[in-house]
GROMACS .gro file of C-alpha atoms in nm:
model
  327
    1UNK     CA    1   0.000   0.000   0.000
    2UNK     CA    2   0.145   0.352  -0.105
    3UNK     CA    3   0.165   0.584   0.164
    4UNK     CA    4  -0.067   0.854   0.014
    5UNK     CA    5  -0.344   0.555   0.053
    6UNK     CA    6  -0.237   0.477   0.428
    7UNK     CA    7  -0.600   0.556   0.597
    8UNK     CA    8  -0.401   0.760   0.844
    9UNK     CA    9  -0.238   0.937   0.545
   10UNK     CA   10  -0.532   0.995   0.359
   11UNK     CA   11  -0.779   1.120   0.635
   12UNK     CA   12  -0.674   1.477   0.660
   13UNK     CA   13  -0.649   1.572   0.265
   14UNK     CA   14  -1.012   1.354   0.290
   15UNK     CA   15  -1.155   1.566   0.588
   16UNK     CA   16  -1.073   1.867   0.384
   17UNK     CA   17  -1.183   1.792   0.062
   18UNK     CA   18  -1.506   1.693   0.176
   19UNK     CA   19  -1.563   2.040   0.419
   20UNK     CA   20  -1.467   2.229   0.136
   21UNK     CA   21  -1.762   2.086  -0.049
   22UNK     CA   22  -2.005   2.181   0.223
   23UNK     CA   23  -2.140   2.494   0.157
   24UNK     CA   24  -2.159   2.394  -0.217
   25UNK     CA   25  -2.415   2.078  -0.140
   26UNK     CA   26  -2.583   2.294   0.070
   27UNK     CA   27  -2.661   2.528  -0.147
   28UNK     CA   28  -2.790   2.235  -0.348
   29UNK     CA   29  -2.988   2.112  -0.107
   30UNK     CA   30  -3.148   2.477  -0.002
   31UNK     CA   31  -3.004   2.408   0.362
   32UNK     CA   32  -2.831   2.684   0.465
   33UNK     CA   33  -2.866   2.532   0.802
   34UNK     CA   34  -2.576   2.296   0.726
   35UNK     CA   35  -2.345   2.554   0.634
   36UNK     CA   36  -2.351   2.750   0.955
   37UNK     CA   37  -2.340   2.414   1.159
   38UNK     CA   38  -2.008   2.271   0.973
   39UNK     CA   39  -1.897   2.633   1.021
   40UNK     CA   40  -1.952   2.560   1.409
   41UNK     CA   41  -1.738   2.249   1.386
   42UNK     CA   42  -1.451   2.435   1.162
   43UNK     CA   43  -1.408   2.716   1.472
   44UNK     CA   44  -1.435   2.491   1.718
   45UNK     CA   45  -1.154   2.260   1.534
   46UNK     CA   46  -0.964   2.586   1.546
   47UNK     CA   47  -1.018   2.604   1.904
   48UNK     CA   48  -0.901   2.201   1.972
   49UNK     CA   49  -0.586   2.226   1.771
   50UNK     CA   50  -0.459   2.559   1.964
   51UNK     CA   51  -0.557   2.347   2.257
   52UNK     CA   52  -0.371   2.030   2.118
   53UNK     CA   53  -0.044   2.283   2.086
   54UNK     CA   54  -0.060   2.333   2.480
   55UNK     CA   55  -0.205   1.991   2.592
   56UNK     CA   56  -0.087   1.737   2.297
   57UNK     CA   57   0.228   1.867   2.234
   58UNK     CA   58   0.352   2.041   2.531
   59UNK     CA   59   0.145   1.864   2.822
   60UNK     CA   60  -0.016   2.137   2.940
   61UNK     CA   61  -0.357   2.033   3.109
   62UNK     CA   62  -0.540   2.419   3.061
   63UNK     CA   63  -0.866   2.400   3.174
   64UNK     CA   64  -0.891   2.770   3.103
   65UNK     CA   65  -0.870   2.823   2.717
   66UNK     CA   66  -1.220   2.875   2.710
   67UNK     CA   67  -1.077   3.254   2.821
   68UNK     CA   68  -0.897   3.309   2.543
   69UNK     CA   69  -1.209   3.198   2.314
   70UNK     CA   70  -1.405   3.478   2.488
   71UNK     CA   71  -1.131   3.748   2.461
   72UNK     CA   72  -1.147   3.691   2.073
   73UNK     CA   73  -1.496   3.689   2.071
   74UNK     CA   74  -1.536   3.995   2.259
   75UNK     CA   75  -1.198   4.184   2.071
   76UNK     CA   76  -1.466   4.107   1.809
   77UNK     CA   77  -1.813   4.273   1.966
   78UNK     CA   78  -1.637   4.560   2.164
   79UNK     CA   79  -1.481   4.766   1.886
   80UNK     CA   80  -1.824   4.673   1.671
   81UNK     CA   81  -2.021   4.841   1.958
   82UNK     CA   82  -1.809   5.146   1.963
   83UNK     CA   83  -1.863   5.147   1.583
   84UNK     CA   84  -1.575   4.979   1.414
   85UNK     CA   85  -1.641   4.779   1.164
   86UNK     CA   86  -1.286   4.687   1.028
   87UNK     CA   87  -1.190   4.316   1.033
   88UNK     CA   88  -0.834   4.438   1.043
   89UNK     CA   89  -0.860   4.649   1.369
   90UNK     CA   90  -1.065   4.314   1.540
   91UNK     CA   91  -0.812   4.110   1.414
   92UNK     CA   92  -0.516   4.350   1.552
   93UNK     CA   93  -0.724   4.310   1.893
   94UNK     CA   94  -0.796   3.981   1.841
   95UNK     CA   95  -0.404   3.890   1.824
   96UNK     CA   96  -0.330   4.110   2.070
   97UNK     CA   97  -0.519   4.019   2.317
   98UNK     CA   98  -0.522   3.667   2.331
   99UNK     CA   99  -0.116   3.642   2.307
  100UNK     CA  100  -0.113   3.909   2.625
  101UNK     CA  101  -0.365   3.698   2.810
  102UNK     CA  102  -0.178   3.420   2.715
  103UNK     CA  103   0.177   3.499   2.822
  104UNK     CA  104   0.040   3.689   3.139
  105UNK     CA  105  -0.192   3.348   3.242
  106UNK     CA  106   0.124   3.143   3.121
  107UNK     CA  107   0.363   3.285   3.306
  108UNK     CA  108   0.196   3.291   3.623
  109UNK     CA  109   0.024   2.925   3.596
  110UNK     CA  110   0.349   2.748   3.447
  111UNK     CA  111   0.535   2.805   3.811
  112UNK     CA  112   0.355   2.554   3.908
  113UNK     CA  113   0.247   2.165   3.766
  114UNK     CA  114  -0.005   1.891   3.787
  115UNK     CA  115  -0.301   1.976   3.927
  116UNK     CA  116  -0.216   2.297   4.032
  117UNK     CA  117  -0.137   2.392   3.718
  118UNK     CA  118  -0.512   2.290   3.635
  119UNK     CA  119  -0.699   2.441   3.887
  120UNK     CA  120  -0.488   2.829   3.821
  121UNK     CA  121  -0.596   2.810   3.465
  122UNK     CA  122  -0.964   2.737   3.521
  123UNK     CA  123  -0.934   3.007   3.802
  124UNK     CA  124  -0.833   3.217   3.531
  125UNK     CA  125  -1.128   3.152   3.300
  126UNK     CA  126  -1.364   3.220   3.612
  127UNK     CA  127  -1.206   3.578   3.666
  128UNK     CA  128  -1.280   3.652   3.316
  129UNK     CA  129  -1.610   3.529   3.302
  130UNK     CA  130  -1.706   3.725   3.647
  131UNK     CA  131  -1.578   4.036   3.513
  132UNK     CA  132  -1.781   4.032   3.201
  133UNK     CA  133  -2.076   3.955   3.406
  134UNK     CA  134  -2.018   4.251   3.609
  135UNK     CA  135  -1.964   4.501   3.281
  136UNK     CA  136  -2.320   4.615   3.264
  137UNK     CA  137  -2.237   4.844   2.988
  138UNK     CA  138  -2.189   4.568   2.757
  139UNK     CA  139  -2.442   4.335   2.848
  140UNK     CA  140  -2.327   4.147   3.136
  141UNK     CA  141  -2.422   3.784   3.175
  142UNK     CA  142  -2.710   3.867   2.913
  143UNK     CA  143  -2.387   3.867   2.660
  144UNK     CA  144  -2.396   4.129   2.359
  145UNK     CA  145  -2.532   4.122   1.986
  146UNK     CA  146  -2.294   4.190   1.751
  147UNK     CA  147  -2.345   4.540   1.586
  148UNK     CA  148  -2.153   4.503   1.291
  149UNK     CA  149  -2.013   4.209   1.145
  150UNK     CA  150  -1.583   4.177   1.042
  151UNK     CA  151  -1.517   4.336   0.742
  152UNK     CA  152  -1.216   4.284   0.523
  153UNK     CA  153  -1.290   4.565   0.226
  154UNK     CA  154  -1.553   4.290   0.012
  155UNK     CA  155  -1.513   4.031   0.254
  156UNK     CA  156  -1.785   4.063   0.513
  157UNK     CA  157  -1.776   3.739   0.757
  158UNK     CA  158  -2.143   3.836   0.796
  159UNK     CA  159  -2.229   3.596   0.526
  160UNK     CA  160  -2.256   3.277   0.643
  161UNK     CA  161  -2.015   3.163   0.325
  162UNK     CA  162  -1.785   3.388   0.337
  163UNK     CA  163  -1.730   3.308   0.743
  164UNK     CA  164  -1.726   2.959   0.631
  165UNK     CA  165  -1.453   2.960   0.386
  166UNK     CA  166  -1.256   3.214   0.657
  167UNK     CA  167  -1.275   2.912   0.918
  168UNK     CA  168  -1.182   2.638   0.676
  169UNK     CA  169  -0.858   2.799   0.536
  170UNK     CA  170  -0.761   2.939   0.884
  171UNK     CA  171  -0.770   2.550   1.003
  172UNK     CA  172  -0.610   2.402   0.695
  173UNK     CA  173  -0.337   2.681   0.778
  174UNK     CA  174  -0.354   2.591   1.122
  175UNK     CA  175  -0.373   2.268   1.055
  176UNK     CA  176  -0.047   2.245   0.832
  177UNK     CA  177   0.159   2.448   1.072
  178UNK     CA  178   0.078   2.196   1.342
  179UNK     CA  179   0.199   1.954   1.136
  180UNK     CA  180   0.562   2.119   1.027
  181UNK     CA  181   0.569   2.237   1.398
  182UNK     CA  182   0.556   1.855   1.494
  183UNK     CA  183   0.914   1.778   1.342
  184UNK     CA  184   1.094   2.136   1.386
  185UNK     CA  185   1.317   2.181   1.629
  186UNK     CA  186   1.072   2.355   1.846
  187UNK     CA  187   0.860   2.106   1.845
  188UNK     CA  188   1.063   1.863   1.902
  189UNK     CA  189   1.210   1.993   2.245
  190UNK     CA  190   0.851   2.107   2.344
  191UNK     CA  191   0.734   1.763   2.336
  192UNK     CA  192   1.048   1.637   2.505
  193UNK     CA  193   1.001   1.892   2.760
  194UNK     CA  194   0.641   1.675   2.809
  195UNK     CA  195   0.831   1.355   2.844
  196UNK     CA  196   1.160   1.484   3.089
  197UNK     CA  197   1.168   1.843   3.112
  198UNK     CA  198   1.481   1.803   3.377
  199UNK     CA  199   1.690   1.669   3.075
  200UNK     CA  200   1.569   1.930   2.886
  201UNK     CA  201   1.669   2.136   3.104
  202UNK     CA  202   2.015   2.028   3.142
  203UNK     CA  203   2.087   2.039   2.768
  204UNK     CA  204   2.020   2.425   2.796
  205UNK     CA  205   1.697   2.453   2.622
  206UNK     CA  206   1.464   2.569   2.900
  207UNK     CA  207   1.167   2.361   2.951
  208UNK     CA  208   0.955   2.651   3.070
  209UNK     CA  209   1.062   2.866   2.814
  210UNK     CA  210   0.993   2.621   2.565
  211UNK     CA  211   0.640   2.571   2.783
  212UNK     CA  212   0.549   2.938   2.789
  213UNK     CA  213   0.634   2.995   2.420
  214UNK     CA  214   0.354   2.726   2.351
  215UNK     CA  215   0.113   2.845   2.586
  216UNK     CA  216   0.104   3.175   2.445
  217UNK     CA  217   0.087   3.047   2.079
  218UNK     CA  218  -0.223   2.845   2.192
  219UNK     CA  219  -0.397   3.122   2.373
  220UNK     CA  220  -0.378   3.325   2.060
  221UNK     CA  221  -0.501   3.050   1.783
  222UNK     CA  222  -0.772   2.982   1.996
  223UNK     CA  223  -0.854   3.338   2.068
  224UNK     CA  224  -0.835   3.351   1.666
  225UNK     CA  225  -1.151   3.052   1.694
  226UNK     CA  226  -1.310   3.289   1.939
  227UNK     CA  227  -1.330   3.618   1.667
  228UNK     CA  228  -1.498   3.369   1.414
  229UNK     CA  229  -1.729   3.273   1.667
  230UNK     CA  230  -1.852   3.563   1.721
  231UNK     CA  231  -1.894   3.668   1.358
  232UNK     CA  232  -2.045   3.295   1.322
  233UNK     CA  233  -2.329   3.367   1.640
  234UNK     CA  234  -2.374   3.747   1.581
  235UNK     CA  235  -2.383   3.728   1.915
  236UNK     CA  236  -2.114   3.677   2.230
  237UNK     CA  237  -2.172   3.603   2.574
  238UNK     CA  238  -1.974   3.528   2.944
  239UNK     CA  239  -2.064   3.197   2.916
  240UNK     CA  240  -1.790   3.107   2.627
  241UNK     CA  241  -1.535   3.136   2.910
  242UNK     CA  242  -1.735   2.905   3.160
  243UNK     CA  243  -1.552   2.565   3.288
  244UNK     CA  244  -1.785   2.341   3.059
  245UNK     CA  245  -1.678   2.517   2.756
  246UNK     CA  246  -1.253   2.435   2.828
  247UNK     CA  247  -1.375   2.074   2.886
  248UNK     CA  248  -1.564   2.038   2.547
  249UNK     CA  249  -1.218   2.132   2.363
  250UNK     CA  250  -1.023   1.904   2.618
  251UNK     CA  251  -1.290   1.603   2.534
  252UNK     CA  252  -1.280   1.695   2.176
  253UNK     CA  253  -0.857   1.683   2.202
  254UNK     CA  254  -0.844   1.329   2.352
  255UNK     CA  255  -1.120   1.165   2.160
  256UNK     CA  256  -0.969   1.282   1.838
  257UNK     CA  257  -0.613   1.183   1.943
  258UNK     CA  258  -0.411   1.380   2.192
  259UNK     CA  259  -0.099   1.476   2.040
  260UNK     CA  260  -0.185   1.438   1.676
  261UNK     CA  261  -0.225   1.654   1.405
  262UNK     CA  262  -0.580   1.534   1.289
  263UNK     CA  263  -0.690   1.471   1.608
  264UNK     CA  264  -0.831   1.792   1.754
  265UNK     CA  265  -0.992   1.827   1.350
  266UNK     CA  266  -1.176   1.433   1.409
  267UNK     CA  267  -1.247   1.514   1.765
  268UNK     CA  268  -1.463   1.843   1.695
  269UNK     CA  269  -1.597   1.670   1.379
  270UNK     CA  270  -1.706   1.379   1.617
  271UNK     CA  271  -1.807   1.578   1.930
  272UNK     CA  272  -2.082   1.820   1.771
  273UNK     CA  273  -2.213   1.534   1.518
  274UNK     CA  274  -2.299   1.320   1.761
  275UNK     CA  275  -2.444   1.618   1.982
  276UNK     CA  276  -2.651   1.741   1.680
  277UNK     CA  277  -2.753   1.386   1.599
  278UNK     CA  278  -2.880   1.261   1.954
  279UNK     CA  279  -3.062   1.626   1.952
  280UNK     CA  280  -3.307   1.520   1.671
  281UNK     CA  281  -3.374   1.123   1.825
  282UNK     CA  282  -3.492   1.260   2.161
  283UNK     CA  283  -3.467   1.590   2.419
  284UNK     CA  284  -3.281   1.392   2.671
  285UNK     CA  285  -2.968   1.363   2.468
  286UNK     CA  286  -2.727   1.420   2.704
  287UNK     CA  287  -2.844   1.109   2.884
  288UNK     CA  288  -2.712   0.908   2.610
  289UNK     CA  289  -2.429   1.164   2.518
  290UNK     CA  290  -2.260   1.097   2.809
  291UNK     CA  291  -2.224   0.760   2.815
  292UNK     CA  292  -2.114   0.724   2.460
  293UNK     CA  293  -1.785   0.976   2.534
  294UNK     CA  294  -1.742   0.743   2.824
  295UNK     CA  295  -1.732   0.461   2.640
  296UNK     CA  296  -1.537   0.603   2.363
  297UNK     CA  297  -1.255   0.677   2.582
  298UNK     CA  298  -1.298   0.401   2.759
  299UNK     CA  299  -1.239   0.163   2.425
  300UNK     CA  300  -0.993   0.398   2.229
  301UNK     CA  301  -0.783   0.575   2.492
  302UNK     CA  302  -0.538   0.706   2.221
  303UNK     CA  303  -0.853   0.854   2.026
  304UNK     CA  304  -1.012   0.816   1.733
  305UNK     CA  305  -0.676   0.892   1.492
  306UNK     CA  306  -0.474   0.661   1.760
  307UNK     CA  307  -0.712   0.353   1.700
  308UNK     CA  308  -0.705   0.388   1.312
  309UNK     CA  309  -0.338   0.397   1.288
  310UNK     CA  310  -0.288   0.117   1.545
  311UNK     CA  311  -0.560  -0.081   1.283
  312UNK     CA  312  -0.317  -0.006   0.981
  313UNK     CA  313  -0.048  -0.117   1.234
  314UNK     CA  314  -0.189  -0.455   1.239
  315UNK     CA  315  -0.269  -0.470   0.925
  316UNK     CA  316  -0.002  -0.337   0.715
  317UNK     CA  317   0.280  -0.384   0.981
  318UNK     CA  318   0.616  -0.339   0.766
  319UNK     CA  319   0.440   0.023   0.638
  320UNK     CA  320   0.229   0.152   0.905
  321UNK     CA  321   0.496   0.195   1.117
  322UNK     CA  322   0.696   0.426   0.919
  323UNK     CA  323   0.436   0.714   0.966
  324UNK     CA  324   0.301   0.612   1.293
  325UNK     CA  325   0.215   0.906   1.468
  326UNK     CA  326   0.274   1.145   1.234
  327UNK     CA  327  -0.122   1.256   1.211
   0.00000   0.00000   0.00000
């Protein structure tokens, strides 16, 4: 079997070919519906690989990213309500914003490990919530419409088209950088640093550094996720900082595959289809959610992108393992 037709060579270049051909059959189908929903799963996918940077790669268990997904959203809605329109200026503030909340949270939280380390970041995320709640002026925990959407001169991520072919190349971008970032140096170190960051340390390259560097380039990805939410929603609210929200992206990490590239991309893909799915059988479909991400991670503990390469281990021994763990 060549390479290019390895399954867990193939899925990616799949995944994409088939999202880019979303909007198209739903125009077809007069379902706009399905457009903004894959749109959904394209942000959040964003969201799950910044995550994947800080959680796959460097071992960082944040349970407080669903800040920086707010601080997008709102570097979105706050210039809008004081009358800027420009995409550019939201994305400047966008950028901005969630690599200074990033390095700030990072540098505080990454004096620490384990569950500490857990419990500062979600602490985080709660502080930010509270203090949106509290800004009457813009809403509070009734959250703010958007008053005008992103505008890049034609480009107006308004349109429900136009925000969904934003999302998709942002996360084939993403996407590819994750996966040159996997074998560059950086990388490399970073996810040594995960496995023995006292050796890492002793060969001069700074684990927390190395840590820190990460956590910052995750805070702002995902804070990137958060400014196409918003133009996605036309709306933004406190409660895309709350707890439940960082544990989505963390589920949607490690049922994709923690640590690989197409993981976070499967995982989101995954996550909200099934959610979406159960909510048309009955109105109790978290009864039945639950259990099945239970049992998912119960039967594939190295995700959905781990099981399928460990199948074309078994199958296709002598090849498989030449690419193992490269998606």
């Amino acid at each position: 079997m060549t390479d290019f037709l390895r399954p867990s060579r193939a899925l990616l270049p799949l995944l994409f070919v088939l999202l880019a051909c979303v909007p198209f059959a739903a125009a077809a189908a007069q379902q706009p519906f399905w457009t903004s929903f894959f749109a959904r799963i394209l942000v959040y996918a964003i969201a799950a690989s910044a995550l994947n940077l800080a959680l796959g790669y460097g071992g960082l268990v944040s349970f407080g990213h669903a800040l920086f997904l707010g601080v997008g959203a709102y570097a979105v809605a706050l210039p809008a309500f004081h009358g800027i329109g420009s995409g550019w200026v939201h994305l400047l503030f966008c950028l901005a914003g969630g690599a200074a909340v990033a390095l700030v949270i990072g540098a505080i939280s990454l004096r620490t490990s384990g569950m500490a380390f857990i419990m500062i970041t979600l602490a985080f995320a709660q502080m930010g919530y509270f203090l949106l709640v509290s800004l009457k002026v813009y809403g509070g925990d009734d959250g703010l419409p958007l008053a005008a959407p992103s505008r890049f001169g034609a480009l107006d991520l308004g349109s429900a088209p136009v925000l969904y072919g934003a999302a998709w190349a942002v996360l084939l971008a993403l996407t590819w950088w994750m996966s040159r970032l996997r074998a560059a140096p950086f990388g490399m170190a970073l996810r040594a640093a995960r496995q023995n960051a006292r050796r890492v340390d002793a060969m001069g390259l700074q684990s927390r550094r190395l840590q820190l560097a990460a956590f910052t380039l995750s805070g702002t990805a995902c804070a990137l996720a958060g400014a196409l939410l918003a133009n996605l929603n036309a709306f933004v609210s406190p409660s895309s900082m709350s707890w439940s929200v960082s544990g989505e992206l963390i589920v949607m990490v490690v049922l994709g595959g923690i640590g690989t590239v197409a993981g976070p991309v499967v995982g989101a893909l995954v996550f909200l289809g099934l959610e979406e799915g159960l909510k048309g059988v009955t109105e109790h479909w978290m009864v039945l959610f639950g259990p099945l991400i239970v049992l998912m991670a119960l039967f594939g503990r190295r995700g959905i992108v781990g099981w399928i390469e460990a199948l074309e281990l078994s199958r296709w021994p002598a090849r498989a393992g030449t690419g193992r763990g490269r998606r």
